[in-house]
CSV table of C-alpha atoms in Angstrom, one decimal:
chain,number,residue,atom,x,y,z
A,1,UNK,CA,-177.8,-107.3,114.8
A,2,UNK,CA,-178.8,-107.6,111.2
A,3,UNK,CA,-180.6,-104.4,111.1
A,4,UNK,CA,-177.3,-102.6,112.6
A,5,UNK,CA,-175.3,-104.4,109.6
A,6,UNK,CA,-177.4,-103.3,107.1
A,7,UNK,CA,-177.7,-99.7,108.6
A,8,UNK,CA,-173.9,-99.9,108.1
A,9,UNK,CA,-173.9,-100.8,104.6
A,10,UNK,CA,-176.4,-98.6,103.6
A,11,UNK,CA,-174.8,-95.6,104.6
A,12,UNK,CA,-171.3,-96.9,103.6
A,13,UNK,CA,-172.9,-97.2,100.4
A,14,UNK,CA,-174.3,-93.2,100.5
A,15,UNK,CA,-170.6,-91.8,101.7
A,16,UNK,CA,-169.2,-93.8,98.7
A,17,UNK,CA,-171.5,-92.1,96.4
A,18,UNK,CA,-172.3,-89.0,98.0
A,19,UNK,CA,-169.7,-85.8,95.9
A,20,UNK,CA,-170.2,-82.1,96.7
A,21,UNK,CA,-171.1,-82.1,100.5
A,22,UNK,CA,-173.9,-82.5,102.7
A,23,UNK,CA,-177.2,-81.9,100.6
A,24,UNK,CA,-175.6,-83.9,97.6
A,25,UNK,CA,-175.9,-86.8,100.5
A,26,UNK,CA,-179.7,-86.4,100.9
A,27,UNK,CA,-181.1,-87.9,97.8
A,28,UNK,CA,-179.1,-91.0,98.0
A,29,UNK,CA,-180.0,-91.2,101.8
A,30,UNK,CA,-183.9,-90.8,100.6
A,31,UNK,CA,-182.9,-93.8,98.3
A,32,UNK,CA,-181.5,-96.0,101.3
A,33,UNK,CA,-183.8,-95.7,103.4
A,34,UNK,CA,-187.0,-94.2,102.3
A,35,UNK,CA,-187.5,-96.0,99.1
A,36,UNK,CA,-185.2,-99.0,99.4
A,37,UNK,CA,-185.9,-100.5,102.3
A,38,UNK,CA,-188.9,-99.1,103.6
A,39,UNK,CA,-186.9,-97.7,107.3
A,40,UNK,CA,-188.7,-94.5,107.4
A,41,UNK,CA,-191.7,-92.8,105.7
A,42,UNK,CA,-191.4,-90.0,103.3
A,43,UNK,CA,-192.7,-87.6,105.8
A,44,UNK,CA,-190.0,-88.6,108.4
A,45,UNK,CA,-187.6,-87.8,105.9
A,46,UNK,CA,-188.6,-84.5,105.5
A,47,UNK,CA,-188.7,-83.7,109.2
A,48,UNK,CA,-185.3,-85.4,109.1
A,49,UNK,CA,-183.8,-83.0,106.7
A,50,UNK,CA,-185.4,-80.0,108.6
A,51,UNK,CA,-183.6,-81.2,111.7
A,52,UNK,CA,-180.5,-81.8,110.7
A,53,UNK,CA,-180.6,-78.5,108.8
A,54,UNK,CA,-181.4,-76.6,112.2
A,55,UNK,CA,-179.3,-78.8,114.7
A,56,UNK,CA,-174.9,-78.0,115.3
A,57,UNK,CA,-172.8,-80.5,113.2
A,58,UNK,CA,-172.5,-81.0,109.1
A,59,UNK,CA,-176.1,-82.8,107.4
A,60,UNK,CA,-174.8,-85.7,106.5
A,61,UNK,CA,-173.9,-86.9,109.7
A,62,UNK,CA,-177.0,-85.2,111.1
A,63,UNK,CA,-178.9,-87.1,109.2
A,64,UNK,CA,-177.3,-90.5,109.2
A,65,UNK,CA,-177.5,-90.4,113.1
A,66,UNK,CA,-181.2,-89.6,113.2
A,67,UNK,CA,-182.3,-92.2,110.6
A,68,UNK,CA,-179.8,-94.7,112.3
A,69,UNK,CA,-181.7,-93.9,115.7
A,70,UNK,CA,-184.9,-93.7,114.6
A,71,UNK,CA,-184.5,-97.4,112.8
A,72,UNK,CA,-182.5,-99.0,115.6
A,73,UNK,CA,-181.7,-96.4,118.7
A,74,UNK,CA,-178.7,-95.4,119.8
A,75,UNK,CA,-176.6,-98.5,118.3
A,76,UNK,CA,-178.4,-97.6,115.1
A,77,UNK,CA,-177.2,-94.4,114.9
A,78,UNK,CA,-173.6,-95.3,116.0
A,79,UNK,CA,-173.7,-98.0,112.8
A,80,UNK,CA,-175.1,-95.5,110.8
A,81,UNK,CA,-172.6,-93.1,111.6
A,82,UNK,CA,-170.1,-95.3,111.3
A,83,UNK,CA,-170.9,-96.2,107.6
A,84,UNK,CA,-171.4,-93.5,106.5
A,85,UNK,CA,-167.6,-92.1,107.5
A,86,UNK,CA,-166.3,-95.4,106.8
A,87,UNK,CA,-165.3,-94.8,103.2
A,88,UNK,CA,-163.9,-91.2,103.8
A,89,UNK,CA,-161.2,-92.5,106.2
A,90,UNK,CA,-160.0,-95.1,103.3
A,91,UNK,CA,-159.9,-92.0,100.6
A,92,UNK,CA,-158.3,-89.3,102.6
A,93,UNK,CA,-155.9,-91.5,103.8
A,94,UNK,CA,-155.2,-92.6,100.3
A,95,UNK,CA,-155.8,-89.1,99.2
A,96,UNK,CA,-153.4,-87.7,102.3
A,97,UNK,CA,-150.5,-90.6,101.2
A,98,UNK,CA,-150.9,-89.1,97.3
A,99,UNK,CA,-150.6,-86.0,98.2
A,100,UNK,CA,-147.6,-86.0,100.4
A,101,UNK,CA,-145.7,-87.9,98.2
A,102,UNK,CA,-146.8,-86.9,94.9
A,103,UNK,CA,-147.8,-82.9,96.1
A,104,UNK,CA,-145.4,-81.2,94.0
A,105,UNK,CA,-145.6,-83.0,90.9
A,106,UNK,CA,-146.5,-80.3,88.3
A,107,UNK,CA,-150.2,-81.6,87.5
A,108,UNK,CA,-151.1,-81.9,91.2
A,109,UNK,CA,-149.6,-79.0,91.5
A,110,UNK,CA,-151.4,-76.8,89.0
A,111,UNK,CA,-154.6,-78.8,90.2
A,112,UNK,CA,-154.5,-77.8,93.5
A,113,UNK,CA,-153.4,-74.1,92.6
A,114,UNK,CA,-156.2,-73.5,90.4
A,115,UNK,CA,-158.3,-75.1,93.3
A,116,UNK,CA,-157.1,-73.0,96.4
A,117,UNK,CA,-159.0,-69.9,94.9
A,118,UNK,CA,-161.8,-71.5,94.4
A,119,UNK,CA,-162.3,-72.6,97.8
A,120,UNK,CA,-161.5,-69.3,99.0
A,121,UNK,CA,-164.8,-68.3,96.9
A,122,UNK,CA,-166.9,-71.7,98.0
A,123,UNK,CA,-166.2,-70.5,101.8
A,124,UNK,CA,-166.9,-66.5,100.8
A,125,UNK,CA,-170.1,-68.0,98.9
A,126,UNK,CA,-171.5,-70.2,102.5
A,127,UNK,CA,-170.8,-67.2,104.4
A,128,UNK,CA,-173.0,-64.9,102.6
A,129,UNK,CA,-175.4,-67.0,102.5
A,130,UNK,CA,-175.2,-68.0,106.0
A,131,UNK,CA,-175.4,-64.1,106.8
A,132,UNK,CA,-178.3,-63.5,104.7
A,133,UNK,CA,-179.8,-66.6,106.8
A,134,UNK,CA,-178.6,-64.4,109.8
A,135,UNK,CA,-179.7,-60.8,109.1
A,136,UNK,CA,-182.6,-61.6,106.6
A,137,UNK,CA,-184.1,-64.7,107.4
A,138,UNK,CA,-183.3,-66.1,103.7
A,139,UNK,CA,-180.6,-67.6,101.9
A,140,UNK,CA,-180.7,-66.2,98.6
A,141,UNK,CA,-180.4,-62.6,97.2
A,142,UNK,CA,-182.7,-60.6,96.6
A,143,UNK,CA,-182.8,-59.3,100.6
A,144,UNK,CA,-184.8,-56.0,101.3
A,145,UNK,CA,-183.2,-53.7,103.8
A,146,UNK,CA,-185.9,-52.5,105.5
A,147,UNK,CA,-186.7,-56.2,106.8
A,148,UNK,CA,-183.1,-56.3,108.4
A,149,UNK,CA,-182.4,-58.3,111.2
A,150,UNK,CA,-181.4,-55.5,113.7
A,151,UNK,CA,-180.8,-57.5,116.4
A,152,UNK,CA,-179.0,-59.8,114.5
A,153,UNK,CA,-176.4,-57.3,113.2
A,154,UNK,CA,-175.5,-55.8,117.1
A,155,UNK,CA,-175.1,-59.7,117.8
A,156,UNK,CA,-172.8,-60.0,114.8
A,157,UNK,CA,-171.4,-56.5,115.3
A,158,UNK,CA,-170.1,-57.9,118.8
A,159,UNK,CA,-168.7,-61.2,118.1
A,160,UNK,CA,-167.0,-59.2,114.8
A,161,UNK,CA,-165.4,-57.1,117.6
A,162,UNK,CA,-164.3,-59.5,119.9
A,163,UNK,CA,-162.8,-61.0,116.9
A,164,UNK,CA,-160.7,-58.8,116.0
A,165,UNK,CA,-160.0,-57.6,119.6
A,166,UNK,CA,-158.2,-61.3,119.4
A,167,UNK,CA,-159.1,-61.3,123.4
A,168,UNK,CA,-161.9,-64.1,122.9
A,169,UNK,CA,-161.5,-68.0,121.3
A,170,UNK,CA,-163.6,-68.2,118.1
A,171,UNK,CA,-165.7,-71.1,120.1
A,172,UNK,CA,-165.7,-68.6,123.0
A,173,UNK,CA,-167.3,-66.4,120.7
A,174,UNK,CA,-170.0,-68.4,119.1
A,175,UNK,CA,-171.1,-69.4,122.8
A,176,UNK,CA,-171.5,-65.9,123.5
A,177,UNK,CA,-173.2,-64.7,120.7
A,178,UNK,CA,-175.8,-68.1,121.4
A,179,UNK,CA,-176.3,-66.3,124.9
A,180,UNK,CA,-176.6,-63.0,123.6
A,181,UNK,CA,-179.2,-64.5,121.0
A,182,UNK,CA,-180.9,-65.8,123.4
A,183,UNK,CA,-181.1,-62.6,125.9
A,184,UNK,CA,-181.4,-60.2,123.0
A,185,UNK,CA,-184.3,-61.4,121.2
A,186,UNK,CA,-186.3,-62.5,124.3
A,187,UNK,CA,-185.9,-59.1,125.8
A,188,UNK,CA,-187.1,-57.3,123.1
A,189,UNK,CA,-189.7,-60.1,121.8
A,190,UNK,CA,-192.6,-57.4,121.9
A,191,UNK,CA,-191.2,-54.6,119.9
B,1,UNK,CA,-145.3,-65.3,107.1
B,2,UNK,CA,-145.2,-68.5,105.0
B,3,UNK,CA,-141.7,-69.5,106.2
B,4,UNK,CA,-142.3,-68.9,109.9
B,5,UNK,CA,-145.4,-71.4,109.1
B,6,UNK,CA,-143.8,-73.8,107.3
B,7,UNK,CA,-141.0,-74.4,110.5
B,8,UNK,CA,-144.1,-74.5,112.9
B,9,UNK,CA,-145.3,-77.5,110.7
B,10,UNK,CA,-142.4,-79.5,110.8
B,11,UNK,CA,-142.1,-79.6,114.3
B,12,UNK,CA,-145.8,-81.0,115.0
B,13,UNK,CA,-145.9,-83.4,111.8
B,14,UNK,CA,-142.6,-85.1,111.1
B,15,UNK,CA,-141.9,-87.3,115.1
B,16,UNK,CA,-145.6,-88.4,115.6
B,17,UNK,CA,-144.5,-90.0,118.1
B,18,UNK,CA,-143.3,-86.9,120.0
B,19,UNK,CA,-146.7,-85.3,120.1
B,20,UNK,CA,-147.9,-84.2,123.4
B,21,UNK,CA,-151.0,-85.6,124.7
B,22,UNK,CA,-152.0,-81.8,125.5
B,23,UNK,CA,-152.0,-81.1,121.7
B,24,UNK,CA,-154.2,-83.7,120.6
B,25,UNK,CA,-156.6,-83.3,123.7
B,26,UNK,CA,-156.8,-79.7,122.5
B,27,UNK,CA,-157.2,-81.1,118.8
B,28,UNK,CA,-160.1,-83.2,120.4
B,29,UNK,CA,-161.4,-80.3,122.1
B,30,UNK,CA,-161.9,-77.5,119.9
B,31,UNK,CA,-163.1,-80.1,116.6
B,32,UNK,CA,-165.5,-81.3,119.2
B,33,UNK,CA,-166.7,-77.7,120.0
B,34,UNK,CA,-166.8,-76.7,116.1
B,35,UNK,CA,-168.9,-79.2,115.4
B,36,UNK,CA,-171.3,-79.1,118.5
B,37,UNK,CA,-171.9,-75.3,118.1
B,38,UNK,CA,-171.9,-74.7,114.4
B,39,UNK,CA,-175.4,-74.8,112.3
B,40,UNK,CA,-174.5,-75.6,108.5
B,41,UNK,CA,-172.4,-77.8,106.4
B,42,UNK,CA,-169.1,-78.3,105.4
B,43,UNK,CA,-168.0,-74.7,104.1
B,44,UNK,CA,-169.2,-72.9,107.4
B,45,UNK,CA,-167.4,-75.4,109.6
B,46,UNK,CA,-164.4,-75.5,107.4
B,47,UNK,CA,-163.4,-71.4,107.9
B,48,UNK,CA,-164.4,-72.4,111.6
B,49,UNK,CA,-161.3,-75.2,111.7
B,50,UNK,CA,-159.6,-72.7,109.9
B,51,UNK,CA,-160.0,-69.7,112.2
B,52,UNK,CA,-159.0,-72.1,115.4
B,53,UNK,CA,-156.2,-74.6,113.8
B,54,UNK,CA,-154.4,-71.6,111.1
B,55,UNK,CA,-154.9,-68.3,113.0
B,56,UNK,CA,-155.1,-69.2,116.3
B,57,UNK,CA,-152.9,-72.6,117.3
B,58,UNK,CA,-150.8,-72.1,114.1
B,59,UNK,CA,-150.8,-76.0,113.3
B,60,UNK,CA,-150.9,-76.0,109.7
B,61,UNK,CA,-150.2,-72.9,107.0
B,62,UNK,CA,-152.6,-71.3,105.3
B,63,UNK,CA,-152.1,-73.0,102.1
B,64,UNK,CA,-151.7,-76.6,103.4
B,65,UNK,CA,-154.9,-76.2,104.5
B,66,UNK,CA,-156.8,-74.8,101.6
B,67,UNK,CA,-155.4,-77.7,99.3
B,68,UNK,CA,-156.4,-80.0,101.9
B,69,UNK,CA,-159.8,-78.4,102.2
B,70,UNK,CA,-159.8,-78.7,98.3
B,71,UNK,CA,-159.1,-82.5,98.8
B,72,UNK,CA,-161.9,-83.0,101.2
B,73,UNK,CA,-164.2,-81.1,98.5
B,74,UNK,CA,-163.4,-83.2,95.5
B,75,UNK,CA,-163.6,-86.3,97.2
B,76,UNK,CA,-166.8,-88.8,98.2
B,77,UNK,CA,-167.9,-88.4,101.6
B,78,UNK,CA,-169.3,-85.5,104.1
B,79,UNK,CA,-166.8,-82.6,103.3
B,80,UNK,CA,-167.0,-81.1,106.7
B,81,UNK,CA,-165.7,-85.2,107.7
B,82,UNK,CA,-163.1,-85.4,105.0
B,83,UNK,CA,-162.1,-81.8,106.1
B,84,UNK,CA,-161.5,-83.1,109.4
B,85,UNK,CA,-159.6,-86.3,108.8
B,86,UNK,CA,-156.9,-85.1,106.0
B,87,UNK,CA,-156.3,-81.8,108.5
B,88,UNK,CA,-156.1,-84.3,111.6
B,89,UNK,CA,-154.3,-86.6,109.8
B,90,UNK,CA,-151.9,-83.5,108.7
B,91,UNK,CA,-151.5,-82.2,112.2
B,92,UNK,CA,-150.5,-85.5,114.1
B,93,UNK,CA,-150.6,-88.5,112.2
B,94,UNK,CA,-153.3,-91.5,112.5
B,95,UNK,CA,-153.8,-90.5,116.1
B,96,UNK,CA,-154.7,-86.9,115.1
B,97,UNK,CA,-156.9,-88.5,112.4
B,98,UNK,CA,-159.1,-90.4,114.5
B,99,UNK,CA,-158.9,-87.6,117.0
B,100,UNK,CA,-161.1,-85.0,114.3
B,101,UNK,CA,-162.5,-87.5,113.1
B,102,UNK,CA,-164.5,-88.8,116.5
B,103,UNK,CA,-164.6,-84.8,118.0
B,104,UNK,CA,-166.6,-84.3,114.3
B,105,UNK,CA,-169.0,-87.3,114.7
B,106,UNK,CA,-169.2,-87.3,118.1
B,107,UNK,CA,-171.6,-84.0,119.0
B,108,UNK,CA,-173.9,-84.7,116.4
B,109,UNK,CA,-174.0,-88.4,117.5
B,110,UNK,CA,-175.2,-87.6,121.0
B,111,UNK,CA,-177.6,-84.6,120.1
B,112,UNK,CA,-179.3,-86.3,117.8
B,113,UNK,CA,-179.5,-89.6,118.9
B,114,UNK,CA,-181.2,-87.6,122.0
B,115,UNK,CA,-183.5,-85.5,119.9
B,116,UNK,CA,-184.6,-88.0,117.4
B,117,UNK,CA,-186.8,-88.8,120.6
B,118,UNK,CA,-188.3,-85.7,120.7
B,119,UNK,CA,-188.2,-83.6,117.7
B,120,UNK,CA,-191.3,-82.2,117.2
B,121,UNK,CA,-191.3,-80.2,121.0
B,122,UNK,CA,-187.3,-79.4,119.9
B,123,UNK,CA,-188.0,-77.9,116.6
B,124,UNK,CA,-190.9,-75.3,117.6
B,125,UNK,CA,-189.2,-74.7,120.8
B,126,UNK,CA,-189.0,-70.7,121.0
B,127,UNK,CA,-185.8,-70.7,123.0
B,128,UNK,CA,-183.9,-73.2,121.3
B,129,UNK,CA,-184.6,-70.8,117.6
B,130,UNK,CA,-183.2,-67.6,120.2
B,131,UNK,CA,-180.1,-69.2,120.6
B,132,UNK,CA,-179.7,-71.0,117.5
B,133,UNK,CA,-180.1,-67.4,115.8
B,134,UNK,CA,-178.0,-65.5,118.1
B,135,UNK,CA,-175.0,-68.7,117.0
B,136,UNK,CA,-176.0,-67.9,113.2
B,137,UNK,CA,-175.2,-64.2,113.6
B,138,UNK,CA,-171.7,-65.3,115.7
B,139,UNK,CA,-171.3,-67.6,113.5
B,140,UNK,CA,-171.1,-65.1,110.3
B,141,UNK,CA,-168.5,-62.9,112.0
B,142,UNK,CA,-166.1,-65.6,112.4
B,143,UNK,CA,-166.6,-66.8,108.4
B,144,UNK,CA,-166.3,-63.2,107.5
B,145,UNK,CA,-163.1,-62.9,109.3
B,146,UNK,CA,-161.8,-65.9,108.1
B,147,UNK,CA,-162.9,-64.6,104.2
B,148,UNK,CA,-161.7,-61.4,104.4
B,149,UNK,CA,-157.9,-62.6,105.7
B,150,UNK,CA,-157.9,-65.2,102.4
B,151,UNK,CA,-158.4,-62.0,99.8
B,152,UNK,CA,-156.6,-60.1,101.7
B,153,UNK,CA,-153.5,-62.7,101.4
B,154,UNK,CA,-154.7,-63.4,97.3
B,155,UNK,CA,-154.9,-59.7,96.0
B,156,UNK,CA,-151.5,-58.9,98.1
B,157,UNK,CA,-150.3,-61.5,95.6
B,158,UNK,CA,-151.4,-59.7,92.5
B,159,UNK,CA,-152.0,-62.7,90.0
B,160,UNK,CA,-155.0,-62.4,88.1
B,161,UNK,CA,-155.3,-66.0,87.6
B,162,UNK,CA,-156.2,-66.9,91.2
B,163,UNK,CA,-158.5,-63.5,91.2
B,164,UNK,CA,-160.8,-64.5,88.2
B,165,UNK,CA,-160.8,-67.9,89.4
B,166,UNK,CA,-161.8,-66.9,92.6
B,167,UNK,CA,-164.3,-64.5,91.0
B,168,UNK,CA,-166.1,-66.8,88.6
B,169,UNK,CA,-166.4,-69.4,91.0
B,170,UNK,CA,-167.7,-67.5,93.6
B,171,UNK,CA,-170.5,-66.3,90.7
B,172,UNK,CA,-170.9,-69.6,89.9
B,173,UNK,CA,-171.6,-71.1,93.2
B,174,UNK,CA,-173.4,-68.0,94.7
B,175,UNK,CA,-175.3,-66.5,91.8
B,176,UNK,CA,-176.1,-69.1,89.6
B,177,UNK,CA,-176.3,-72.2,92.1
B,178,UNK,CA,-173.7,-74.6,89.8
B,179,UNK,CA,-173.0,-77.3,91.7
B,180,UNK,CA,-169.7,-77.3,93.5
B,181,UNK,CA,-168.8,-80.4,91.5
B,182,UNK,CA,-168.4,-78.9,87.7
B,183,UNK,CA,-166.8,-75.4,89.4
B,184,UNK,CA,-164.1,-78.2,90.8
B,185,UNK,CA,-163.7,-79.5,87.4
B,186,UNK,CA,-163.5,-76.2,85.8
B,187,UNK,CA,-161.1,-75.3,88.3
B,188,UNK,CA,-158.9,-77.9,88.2
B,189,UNK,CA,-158.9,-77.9,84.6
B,190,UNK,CA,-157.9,-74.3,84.7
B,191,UNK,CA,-155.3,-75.1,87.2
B,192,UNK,CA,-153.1,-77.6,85.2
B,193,UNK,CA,-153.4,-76.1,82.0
B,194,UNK,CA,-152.4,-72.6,83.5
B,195,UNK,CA,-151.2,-72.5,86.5
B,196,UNK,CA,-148.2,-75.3,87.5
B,197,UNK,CA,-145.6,-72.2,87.5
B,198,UNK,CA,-144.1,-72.1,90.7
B,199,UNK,CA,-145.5,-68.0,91.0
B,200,UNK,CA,-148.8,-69.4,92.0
B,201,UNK,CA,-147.7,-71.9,95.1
């Protein structure tokens, strides 16, 4: 039971302190549980990281459910979980209750103005790197065209069109292009 | 466009009490999806929530939910959670907020929690990279989509403002790795100094 309580804390602590998204999270996880009380071993970490990288859902959360497991099973990974979202429900509601009431004062407003752009370019900025992760294997320029992904681009080339066709769900989509991944690539495995 | 979202909005957001059990079953659904089939953090689930909750259920307007999203982004916390409490929160009340917030949590809660008992044969397991690659390149259409509507929408505008922000951070974030933090600060500096005019709502 204690172990669950401070699994709580600890990660209430990291989702206080954690700004700029999921990897900003991982340092001060490494902190919790790594170096300040001993939970896991460095090298667990790191295969922690590389899972939660890999695996559907955003890091932090990743993470905090398979050090939370790890630790203390499945309880520890529902306390860990917990924690860790535990502060963001107080601030967006606090934030949410501001910005209703407050949203078109003239400094919020010229805040969130200048910010609406940039978020536009943070999302454009994920999605070329996630399609360099896609077709190239790499996040970060430069690529080399000749080691294109193919495969990869008919997948994407599909789901685009069924997109825009506005025939298919976008979770639809993903689903299929999952399946055609999985066809694709082990079809043509030896070419 | 804007107007015929903002009438939309008002009937889901201001009688919580009025909101079908369908609606936030669907909430519950299609957050709960999101997260259980999308590889990446906050900004690749975000245009995901976008593409499903703005384009396709018309729940929220297109700008609501960037300033939203630029909530979730400033504040503490996993953005991709933040993201998905302030929109369900917007949507239907507490009862949408708990909604997103659980449908987030939930997926990676179970896979994980069943993984972390086997990771090693999950990680090098050749079928499991297939699909999780064939998902990647799905996964880049639908941001792409969802990218190429929001310029389309900011150069129809034709401020420059909004298009060197939009520019520089982009740079900034892509190019020269800043973290997100100081291009928020910039931004929002930027943002009251310049731009409180009602031209750029």
């Amino acid at each position: 039971m204690e172990i669950l309580l401070q699994l709580f804390l600890s990660f209430a602590k990291v989702g206080l302190f954690c700004i700029g998204g999921g990897y900003a999270s991982m340092p001060l996880i490494q902190n919790e549980v790594v170096d300040g009380h001993h939970w896991i071993t460095m090298h667990e970490f790191v295969d922690i990281f590389t899972i939660s990288q890999m695996t559907p859902g955003p890091i932090g959360i990743n993470a905090a459910t398979f050090v939370g497991a790890k630790i203390a099973g499945i309880m520890g990974a529902i306390a860990a979980t917990a924690g860790f979202v535990f502060p963001s429900v107080i601030i967006m509601l606090l934030m949410a209750y501001l910005y209703f009431k407050y949203g078109d004062l003239g400094i919020i407003r010229g805040v969130l103005n200048g910010l609406r752009p940039a978020v536009v370019a943070l999302i454009a900025s994920a999605g070329v790197g996630i399609m360099t992760l896609a077709f190239w294997d790499k996040a970060d320029l430069p690529i080399s065209l000749a080691e294109t992904n193919i495969r990869g681009v008919v997948i994407f080339l599909i789901s685009m069109g069924l997109i825009y066709s506005g025939k298919m769900g976008t979770i639809k989509v993903l689903l299929l292009s999952g399946v055609l991944g999985l066809v694709i690539f082990s079809l043509t495995s030896g070419l | 466009m804007e107007s015929n979202n903002e009438e939309k909005i008002q009937v889901v957001t201001t009688e919580n009490e009025h909101i079908e059990p369908v609606k936030l079953w669907t909430l519950f659904k299609s957050t709960f999806m999101i997260s259980a089939f999308t590889v990446g953090g906050g900004f690749v689930l975000i245009p995901l929530m976008k593409a499903k909750f703005v384009d396709e259920y018309h729940w929220i307007s297109d700008k609501d939910s960037l300033n939203l999203v630029a909530i979730a982004q400033s504040s503490p916390g996993v953005v991709a959670v933040n993201a998905s409490i302030i929109l369900g929160y917007r949507m239907a009340g507490m009862a949408g907020m708990f909604t997103a917030l659980f449908a987030t949590v939930l997926p990676p809660l179970i896979m994980l929690t069943a993984i972390s008992y086997f990771y090693e044969a999950f990680a090098s397991n050749y079928y499991v990279k297939m699909l999780l690659k064939g998902m990647q390149c799905g996964v880049t259409a639908v941001i792409l989509k969802v990218v190429i509507d929001l310029l389309v929408k900011q150069f129809k505008k034709k401020l420059v403002l909004p298009l060197l922000i939009m520019i520089g951070s982009f740079i900034g974030a892509y190019v020269f790795d800043i973290n997100i933090m100081y291009i928020i600060l910039v931004d929002a500096i930027v943002g009251v100094v310049l731009m409180q005019s009602a031209k750029y709502d």
